[in-house]
Amino acid sequence: MSILVTGGAGYVGSHCVAALHAAGEDVVVLDDLLRGHRAAVNPKIRLYAGSLNDPVYVGDMFRRERIEAVFHLASLSLVGESMKKPGRYFLNNVAGAVNLLEVMCTHGCPPIIFSSTAAVYGHPTTTPIREDALKRPTSPYGESKLMVENVLKWYDAAYGLRHVALRYFNVAGAAPGGEIGEDHRPETHLIPIVLRAAREKTPVKVFGTDYQTPDGTCVRDYIHIEDLIGAHLATLRYLRDGGASDVFNIGLGHGFSVREIIEAARRVTGADIPAEAEPRRPGDPAELVASTEKAERVLGWKPEHLTPDEIIASAWRWHRGHSEGY
Ligand code: UFG
């Protein structure tokens, strides 16, 4: 039996595939390679280069493979892009997920681990954010993920589809070997942008310095990709042990400001990294920090990389080895 990873050539997907492979699992990847990179997937792994919007192709793949569980990570994930092109997000993220579920439920309904996001909470009213907090997404991206979480519940009701949604906070860093890492085009995430600035000696734009936070810049919960993948493996064990459908926040449970991240990057790289104050970026909440109590209690998982320096050091190794990405 095999584990299917959709989006397995993407940033989180490729780390997930590598960890499953290293754990001795038989892994199959489905990725349309629109944003993913073929080079991010070990050539020993079966890669189906097709789209979830092509249900005939997905059905063929399920007929060829014997899928025991699905990690559904394939999605578009740029908040800003989703504001301009909402249809792309609903077609790709929501319709694509429904196509996948339809096929899965004619092939034994294997359990599914779904990659969701802190963006489902919008501007949170409490901190740290618990899973049962109010969910009011402020972008089509966040909305599309919340819609899929809800769709999963109806498949559970109709077909007994066991599912776990993992709401990622700010994922960063790279695997220790340095062969795979974060390569988004365009890149909008803070840590890779700060590292590019360290390399190219250009200033980082700090979006907003007048938030109600200790230093006026936004606070986020940065989680090392290795810890995020650890949460995926713990979820697979949970489902294999018969665990019920549920949803978990995956973060560190502790926040760092934009300025603290830039400071940490200066320590790690030894570069000056000039920073320039810019106006706020529309839609950014002041603070997003996860309560990880539920994931720790139910999944028996705990993040191990507790400082931004560790995350940034691993990302820096990848960036220095791959200045042009893959
Ligand atoms: N930032 C800057 N300068 C930059 C880039 C980012 O100051 O050049 C700031 C942002 O304004 C924000 C913080 O750095 O305050 C983090 O920004 P990222 O773009 O790295 O991450 P976000 O918090 O915006 O996004 C993350 C996930 C999304 C998810 C979102 C939920 O990457 O997938 O949290 O709000 F949708």
Short mmCIF file of C-alpha atoms and ligand atoms in Angstrom, two decimals:
data_model
loop_
_atom_site.label_atom_id
_atom_site.label_comp_id
_atom_site.label_asym_id
_atom_site.label_seq_id
_atom_site.Cartn_x
_atom_site.Cartn_y
_atom_site.Cartn_z
CA MET A 1 0.00 0.00 0.00
CA SER A 2 1.15 3.54 -0.74
CA ILE A 3 0.78 7.03 0.65
CA LEU A 4 -0.33 9.65 -1.88
CA VAL A 5 1.03 13.17 -1.46
CA THR A 6 -0.73 15.72 -3.66
CA GLY A 7 1.43 18.80 -4.14
CA GLY A 8 4.44 16.60 -3.36
CA ALA A 9 6.75 18.74 -5.53
CA GLY A 10 5.94 21.91 -3.56
CA TYR A 11 7.72 23.31 -0.51
CA VAL A 12 5.87 21.48 2.26
CA GLY A 13 5.02 18.54 -0.02
CA SER A 14 8.62 17.80 -0.97
CA HIS A 15 9.70 17.74 2.69
CA CYS A 16 6.76 15.49 3.49
CA VAL A 17 7.65 13.09 0.66
CA ALA A 18 11.30 12.96 1.74
CA ALA A 19 10.36 12.20 5.36
CA LEU A 20 7.84 9.49 4.41
CA HIS A 21 10.38 7.91 2.04
CA ALA A 22 13.06 8.01 4.75
CA ALA A 23 10.59 6.33 7.14
CA GLY A 24 10.29 3.43 4.69
CA GLU A 25 6.83 4.30 3.32
CA ASP A 26 5.97 3.71 -0.33
CA VAL A 27 5.13 7.20 -1.62
CA VAL A 28 3.30 8.38 -4.74
CA VAL A 29 3.22 12.04 -5.75
CA LEU A 30 0.55 13.88 -7.73
CA ASP A 31 1.59 17.40 -8.72
CA ASP A 32 0.69 19.55 -11.74
CA LEU A 33 4.18 21.16 -11.49
CA LEU A 34 2.60 24.61 -11.96
CA ARG A 35 4.29 25.89 -8.80
CA GLY A 36 6.08 22.69 -7.74
CA HIS A 37 9.52 21.57 -8.92
CA ARG A 38 10.28 18.16 -10.39
CA ALA A 39 13.81 18.44 -8.95
CA ALA A 40 12.31 18.61 -5.44
CA VAL A 41 11.17 14.98 -5.71
CA ASN A 42 13.57 12.06 -5.40
CA PRO A 43 13.61 10.36 -8.86
CA LYS A 44 12.95 7.00 -7.12
CA ILE A 45 9.45 8.24 -6.21
CA ARG A 46 6.55 7.75 -8.65
CA LEU A 47 5.50 11.23 -9.76
CA TYR A 48 2.20 11.71 -11.61
CA ALA A 49 2.41 15.11 -13.31
CA GLY A 50 -1.29 15.88 -13.55
CA SER A 51 -3.98 18.10 -12.16
CA LEU A 52 -6.72 17.54 -9.60
CA ASN A 53 -8.93 19.43 -12.03
CA ASP A 54 -8.62 16.40 -14.34
CA PRO A 55 -10.68 13.76 -12.50
CA VAL A 56 -10.14 11.18 -15.28
CA TYR A 57 -6.37 11.39 -14.77
CA VAL A 58 -6.75 11.21 -10.98
CA GLY A 59 -9.09 8.21 -11.34
CA ASP A 60 -6.52 6.43 -13.55
CA MET A 61 -3.83 7.01 -10.96
CA PHE A 62 -6.02 5.56 -8.19
CA ARG A 63 -6.70 2.49 -10.37
CA ARG A 64 -2.97 1.91 -10.82
CA GLU A 65 -1.90 2.52 -7.23
CA ARG A 66 -3.16 1.07 -3.95
CA ILE A 67 -3.54 4.15 -1.79
CA GLU A 68 -3.73 3.65 1.96
CA ALA A 69 -3.79 7.33 3.00
CA VAL A 70 -3.69 10.73 1.31
CA PHE A 71 -1.78 13.86 2.25
CA HIS A 72 -3.63 16.58 0.35
CA LEU A 73 -1.15 19.45 0.13
CA ALA A 74 -1.71 20.64 -3.46
CA SER A 75 -3.10 24.16 -3.56
CA LEU A 76 -2.46 27.72 -4.60
CA SER A 77 -1.36 29.62 -1.52
CA LEU A 78 -0.69 33.30 -2.19
CA VAL A 79 -3.02 35.52 -0.19
CA GLY A 80 -2.41 38.59 -2.40
CA GLU A 81 -2.93 36.69 -5.66
CA SER A 82 -6.16 35.22 -4.30
CA MET A 83 -7.56 38.73 -3.72
CA LYS A 84 -7.05 39.53 -7.40
CA LYS A 85 -8.03 36.16 -8.87
CA PRO A 86 -10.51 34.52 -6.47
CA GLY A 87 -11.85 32.18 -9.17
CA ARG A 88 -8.45 30.51 -9.56
CA TYR A 89 -8.43 29.76 -5.84
CA PHE A 90 -11.93 28.33 -5.69
CA LEU A 91 -11.43 26.27 -8.86
CA ASN A 92 -8.01 24.99 -7.91
CA ASN A 93 -8.32 24.61 -4.13
CA VAL A 94 -12.01 23.81 -3.68
CA ALA A 95 -13.09 22.14 -6.94
CA GLY A 96 -9.74 20.30 -7.08
CA ALA A 97 -10.29 18.94 -3.55
CA VAL A 98 -13.84 17.84 -4.38
CA ASN A 99 -12.57 16.00 -7.48
CA LEU A 100 -9.98 14.25 -5.32
CA LEU A 101 -12.57 13.27 -2.68
CA GLU A 102 -14.96 11.92 -5.32
CA VAL A 103 -12.24 9.65 -6.69
CA MET A 104 -11.04 8.64 -3.21
CA CYS A 105 -14.54 7.62 -2.19
CA THR A 106 -14.82 5.24 -5.14
CA HIS A 107 -11.48 3.69 -4.14
CA GLY A 108 -12.01 2.64 -0.55
CA CYS A 109 -12.19 6.12 1.01
CA PRO A 110 -8.67 6.18 2.52
CA PRO A 111 -8.12 8.67 5.35
CA ILE A 112 -6.90 12.12 4.39
CA ILE A 113 -4.61 14.71 5.99
CA PHE A 114 -5.47 18.14 4.65
CA SER A 115 -3.13 21.10 4.59
CA SER A 116 -5.13 24.04 5.96
CA THR A 117 -3.97 27.41 7.23
CA ALA A 118 -4.09 30.00 9.99
CA ALA A 119 -5.67 32.23 7.33
CA VAL A 120 -9.03 30.59 8.18
CA TYR A 121 -9.11 32.73 11.36
CA GLY A 122 -8.79 36.12 9.60
CA HIS A 123 -8.18 38.81 12.22
CA PRO A 124 -8.29 36.79 15.45
CA THR A 125 -10.01 38.21 18.51
CA THR A 126 -8.09 36.03 20.99
CA THR A 127 -4.47 34.95 21.33
CA PRO A 128 -3.08 32.33 21.34
CA ILE A 129 -5.62 31.07 18.81
CA ARG A 130 -7.44 27.86 19.67
CA GLU A 131 -8.97 25.64 17.00
CA ASP A 132 -12.49 26.58 18.10
CA ALA A 133 -11.84 30.34 17.71
CA LEU A 134 -14.03 32.34 15.36
CA LYS A 135 -13.20 31.68 11.71
CA ARG A 136 -13.66 34.67 9.46
CA PRO A 137 -11.17 34.48 6.56
CA THR A 138 -10.20 37.78 4.99
CA SER A 139 -9.00 36.36 1.66
CA PRO A 140 -10.26 33.91 -0.98
CA TYR A 141 -7.20 31.79 -0.09
CA GLY A 142 -8.28 31.44 3.55
CA GLU A 143 -11.90 31.02 2.50
CA SER A 144 -11.00 28.25 0.05
CA LYS A 145 -9.22 26.30 2.82
CA LEU A 146 -12.12 26.74 5.25
CA MET A 147 -14.53 25.59 2.54
CA VAL A 148 -12.54 22.40 2.04
CA GLU A 149 -12.48 21.78 5.82
CA ASN A 150 -16.28 21.98 5.73
CA VAL A 151 -16.58 19.82 2.61
CA LEU A 152 -14.54 17.13 4.41
CA LYS A 153 -17.14 16.98 7.20
CA TRP A 154 -19.90 16.16 4.70
CA TYR A 155 -17.80 13.38 3.17
CA ASP A 156 -17.26 12.00 6.65
CA ALA A 157 -21.03 12.11 7.26
CA ALA A 158 -21.83 10.43 3.92
CA TYR A 159 -18.95 7.96 3.49
CA GLY A 160 -17.18 7.79 6.87
CA LEU A 161 -14.13 9.57 5.41
CA ARG A 162 -11.71 10.09 8.29
CA HIS A 163 -9.87 13.37 7.89
CA VAL A 164 -7.53 15.63 9.81
CA ALA A 165 -7.02 19.27 8.84
CA LEU A 166 -3.71 20.78 9.94
CA ARG A 167 -3.84 24.57 10.13
CA TYR A 168 -0.29 25.68 9.41
CA PHE A 169 1.01 28.93 10.87
CA ASN A 170 4.16 30.48 9.33
CA VAL A 171 6.22 27.62 7.96
CA ALA A 172 9.90 28.25 7.18
CA GLY A 173 13.30 26.58 7.07
CA ALA A 174 14.63 23.58 5.19
CA ALA A 175 15.63 19.98 5.74
CA PRO A 176 19.11 19.58 7.30
CA GLY A 177 20.63 17.94 4.21
CA GLY A 178 20.12 21.16 2.22
CA GLU A 179 18.95 19.39 -1.00
CA ILE A 180 15.37 20.66 -0.78
CA GLY A 181 14.01 23.99 0.44
CA GLU A 182 11.64 26.87 -0.17
CA ASP A 183 11.46 28.13 -3.76
CA HIS A 184 8.28 30.12 -4.38
CA ARG A 185 7.89 32.23 -7.50
CA PRO A 186 7.06 34.96 -6.77
CA GLU A 187 8.45 34.88 -3.23
CA THR A 188 6.34 36.82 -0.72
CA HIS A 189 7.35 35.19 2.58
CA LEU A 190 9.41 37.10 5.09
CA ILE A 191 12.25 34.67 5.88
CA PRO A 192 13.30 33.89 2.27
CA ILE A 193 13.01 37.60 1.43
CA VAL A 194 15.25 38.53 4.39
CA LEU A 195 17.82 35.92 3.33
CA ARG A 196 17.79 37.19 -0.24
CA ALA A 197 18.42 40.67 1.17
CA ALA A 198 21.36 39.27 3.18
CA ARG A 199 22.84 37.78 0.01
CA GLU A 200 22.16 40.65 -2.34
CA LYS A 201 22.80 43.38 0.26
CA THR A 202 19.45 45.04 -0.53
CA PRO A 203 17.05 46.44 2.09
CA VAL A 204 14.07 44.51 3.48
CA LYS A 205 10.74 46.33 3.43
CA VAL A 206 9.05 46.17 6.82
CA PHE A 207 5.32 46.30 6.16
CA GLY A 208 3.88 48.35 9.01
CA THR A 209 5.67 49.68 12.10
CA ASP A 210 2.63 51.06 13.95
CA TYR A 211 0.83 47.86 15.00
CA GLN A 212 -0.28 47.32 18.63
CA THR A 213 2.63 44.96 19.24
CA PRO A 214 5.74 45.36 21.45
CA ASP A 215 7.92 46.81 18.65
CA GLY A 216 5.16 47.97 16.30
CA THR A 217 5.75 45.25 13.68
CA CYS A 218 3.57 42.18 13.03
CA VAL A 219 3.99 39.10 15.19
CA ARG A 220 3.83 35.63 13.63
CA ASP A 221 4.24 32.07 14.83
CA TYR A 222 7.15 30.62 12.81
CA ILE A 223 7.32 26.84 12.70
CA HIS A 224 10.30 24.89 11.37
CA ILE A 225 9.41 22.77 8.33
CA GLU A 226 10.92 19.74 10.12
CA ASP A 227 8.51 20.20 13.03
CA LEU A 228 5.60 20.68 10.64
CA ILE A 229 6.51 17.41 8.92
CA GLY A 230 6.80 15.75 12.34
CA ALA A 231 3.18 16.80 12.91
CA HIS A 232 2.18 15.15 9.61
CA LEU A 233 3.85 11.88 10.58
CA ALA A 234 2.20 12.01 14.01
CA THR A 235 -1.16 12.56 12.28
CA LEU A 236 -0.59 9.55 10.02
CA ARG A 237 0.09 7.42 13.13
CA TYR A 238 -3.04 8.86 14.76
CA LEU A 239 -5.20 7.92 11.76
CA ARG A 240 -3.61 4.48 11.44
CA ASP A 241 -4.46 3.90 15.10
CA GLY A 242 -8.10 4.62 14.28
CA GLY A 243 -8.18 8.30 15.35
CA ALA A 244 -11.35 10.25 14.55
CA SER A 245 -11.65 13.24 12.22
CA ASP A 246 -10.33 16.42 13.79
CA VAL A 247 -8.50 19.69 13.21
CA PHE A 248 -5.24 20.94 14.74
CA ASN A 249 -3.22 24.14 14.74
CA ILE A 250 0.41 23.52 13.86
CA GLY A 251 2.69 26.27 15.09
CA LEU A 252 5.31 26.87 17.74
CA GLY A 253 2.86 28.48 20.15
CA HIS A 254 5.09 31.52 20.43
CA GLY A 255 5.36 34.63 18.26
CA PHE A 256 8.22 36.72 16.85
CA SER A 257 7.98 40.17 15.31
CA VAL A 258 9.23 41.12 11.84
CA ARG A 259 12.05 43.06 13.50
CA GLU A 260 13.00 40.05 15.65
CA ILE A 261 13.19 37.89 12.53
CA ILE A 262 15.45 40.41 10.79
CA GLU A 263 17.65 40.55 13.94
CA ALA A 264 17.86 36.74 14.03
CA ALA A 265 18.82 36.69 10.33
CA ARG A 266 21.58 39.23 11.02
CA ARG A 267 22.94 36.95 13.78
CA VAL A 268 22.80 33.85 11.58
CA THR A 269 24.19 35.33 8.35
CA GLY A 270 26.54 37.95 9.77
CA ALA A 271 25.16 40.39 7.16
CA ASP A 272 23.89 43.88 8.02
CA ILE A 273 20.47 43.47 6.32
CA PRO A 274 19.19 47.03 6.16
CA ALA A 275 15.46 47.42 6.87
CA GLU A 276 13.13 50.15 5.59
CA ALA A 277 9.78 51.02 7.12
CA GLU A 278 6.93 50.74 4.63
CA PRO A 279 3.17 51.18 4.97
CA ARG A 280 1.12 48.24 6.26
CA ARG A 281 0.39 45.42 3.79
CA PRO A 282 -3.39 45.24 3.33
CA GLY A 283 -5.03 42.36 5.18
CA ASP A 284 -2.16 41.60 7.60
CA PRO A 285 -3.41 40.87 11.14
CA ALA A 286 -1.18 42.35 13.89
CA GLU A 287 -0.58 39.02 15.60
CA LEU A 288 -1.11 35.34 14.71
CA VAL A 289 0.03 32.87 17.35
CA ALA A 290 -1.24 29.29 17.65
CA SER A 291 -2.41 27.48 20.70
CA THR A 292 -0.70 24.14 20.16
CA GLU A 293 -2.15 22.53 23.28
CA LYS A 294 -4.60 20.34 21.34
CA ALA A 295 -2.04 19.00 18.85
CA GLU A 296 0.38 18.23 21.68
CA ARG A 297 -2.29 16.48 23.75
CA VAL A 298 -4.05 14.48 21.02
CA LEU A 299 -1.26 13.81 18.51
CA GLY A 300 1.53 13.53 21.06
CA TRP A 301 3.57 15.93 18.93
CA LYS A 302 5.72 18.82 20.10
CA PRO A 303 7.87 21.27 18.11
CA GLU A 304 11.60 20.83 18.75
CA HIS A 305 13.07 23.90 17.03
CA LEU A 306 12.26 26.69 19.45
CA THR A 307 14.18 29.69 18.12
CA PRO A 308 13.95 31.62 14.85
CA ASP A 309 17.74 31.26 14.61
CA GLU A 310 17.40 27.49 14.07
CA ILE A 311 14.79 27.97 11.37
CA ILE A 312 16.76 30.70 9.65
CA ALA A 313 20.05 28.75 9.83
CA SER A 314 18.48 25.82 7.97
CA ALA A 315 16.89 28.15 5.39
CA TRP A 316 20.24 29.94 4.97
CA ARG A 317 22.01 26.63 4.17
CA TRP A 318 19.47 25.98 1.42
CA HIS A 319 19.62 29.55 0.06
CA ARG A 320 23.41 29.59 -0.12
CA GLY A 321 23.44 26.30 -2.00
CA HIS A 322 20.58 27.29 -4.35
CA SER A 323 20.81 31.02 -4.98
CA GLU A 324 18.64 30.60 -8.10
CA GLY A 325 16.30 28.05 -6.49
CA TYR A 326 15.87 24.63 -8.14
N1 UFG B 1 6.65 41.02 5.74
C1 UFG B 1 7.41 42.16 5.66
N2 UFG B 1 8.19 42.33 4.54
C2 UFG B 1 8.23 41.41 3.51
C3 UFG B 1 7.44 40.24 3.63
C4 UFG B 1 6.66 40.08 4.76
O1 UFG B 1 7.39 43.01 6.53
O2 UFG B 1 8.94 41.64 2.53
C5 UFG B 1 5.83 40.82 6.94
C6 UFG B 1 4.36 40.67 6.64
O3 UFG B 1 3.74 41.92 6.54
C7 UFG B 1 3.90 39.85 7.85
C8 UFG B 1 5.11 38.99 8.20
O4 UFG B 1 6.22 39.61 7.56
O5 UFG B 1 3.66 40.70 8.91
C9 UFG B 1 4.99 37.58 7.68
O6 UFG B 1 4.62 37.63 6.31
P1 UFG B 1 4.62 36.37 5.36
O7 UFG B 1 4.18 36.84 4.00
O8 UFG B 1 5.91 35.65 5.47
O9 UFG B 1 3.52 35.43 6.01
P2 UFG B 1 1.98 35.74 6.34
O10 UFG B 1 1.89 35.81 7.83
O11 UFG B 1 1.42 36.83 5.57
O12 UFG B 1 1.35 34.43 5.72
C10 UFG B 1 1.25 33.25 6.43
C11 UFG B 1 1.22 32.08 5.46
C12 UFG B 1 -0.02 32.12 4.61
C13 UFG B 1 -1.22 32.25 5.51
C14 UFG B 1 -1.09 33.45 6.42
C15 UFG B 1 -2.24 33.57 7.39
O13 UFG B 1 2.35 32.10 4.64
O14 UFG B 1 -0.11 30.95 3.87
O15 UFG B 1 0.09 33.32 7.19
O16 UFG B 1 -2.47 34.93 7.64
F1 UFG B 1 -2.33 32.42 4.75
#
